[in-house]
C-alpha angles and dihedrals in degrees: 000000000000114000105244126226096032126139114284119267132191115282110280092012094149091049098046101035116111113262115266116245096179142025118212111211128186128203142149130251090243132118087238086066094052093126087062093042093050094041090056097038095047095041093240094137091046091051092050095046093049132220095296096061123062123209115228117187135197126189122219134187098218144359104265091058091050090049090053090055092045093049091049091052092244091125132026101211138002143192104236146150121274099248098061087046089055092046097054092045093052096041092052095046090246095307105104110066146337135219108242100176146357121248113176139014124197129359104121131110147153109251122188144181128263112286094043103097104148141017095271090061091067093075108119096005130133113233125185130218128184097252138337108276097011119131097264092043090056092045091052095047095046093046092050090050090052088052092053100258123135118222136173133216087224095051133266130072129111089316121025113223114204115192104216137166108264098242090049090050090060091052094046091048091051089050093049093244094123127034097214145323143228102229145158124243135309089029093060089057093042092057091045098045102029102032107029098247123149132213114258096171127019104201090216088070090062095059133068109264088359092273119136132144117256099166134021134174112249125189129197108252097226092051092048093050095047097041111028091152091059092047088053090053090049089052091050088057091046094051090048091052094051089047091049091054090050094048099041105046093146094050097038099084092056093047094045091049091050089052092048090050091051091049101043106015092245135070132208131263116258090247094053095045094047091050093046094051091051089065101051137070122201114218140150088223107103092200090234090179089075097055098087088058090047089055090051089050092051092051091049090049092052092233101113143041123249115256148119123291094191104136095022090126130059107178097157096107092043093050093046089056093045093049092047087056093048095254129133117262121242127235130249089203092233090300100107147335122322 
């Protein structure tokens, strides 16, 4: 079940490579990364990997930082937004990494302070995003461009965009230093519930049927080519985690909050977590059909290079596991193997 389209390796690389004794997995302490949170908290990855392979985790704030770690070989796979996945694939000429599954759809919005009630009120405001070039940053910049506003990746323009760590965005919003932010859950709900913000744009309203990818599972190409059996085990844990979320809706908030507390030292209020979970869908479908639009958005935002994303997806291992379990396969949208 070799992942196709990866960087070339020496003949027999997967047969002669040293056995793997650990998998290094990145993810964010966000509700949109609940499949990772639950998979770690409930031991689903550990069960899938078996007793001979340890799971090592690293928590990131936004996609570009996770990509840096992946590119440097510091992690083997990461839960991440689609735009950083696109960026690394294009910049490497298709050699760096491949999306092997979806994780979460929905759960992103532009929230603003009182006094901003329509698009025109954004003129001259300061809006935060998690990090320059991350998925919400691109969504914000491309949406503002569609609405006729000029922005700059270096600051300034009709609307100033200030890439800021999510926790700091909450503090700055409460202090009146930023006027709003385009964020993933649970930070949308934290600004609404804890800081009095309101939603100006729900990103779901910008996509057909409200479905858009917020989080996917990305694997380093070299690791996938050398250790396809380990990638398959990682996917088994991922599928189990998504299924657990679907089958345990009543228990999920408590487990997710426990994982967030382990990751950050502090959980969420029941009100915030309930609101956040209402806005997300957990699915192994990466919604590959949206990625051409996401590329266009990144180009319009000035945060990515032009290039082909043919081969970005390799869903062969995922679909083999789904079909073996009697489930329907998911589509690569003509952008890779399935």
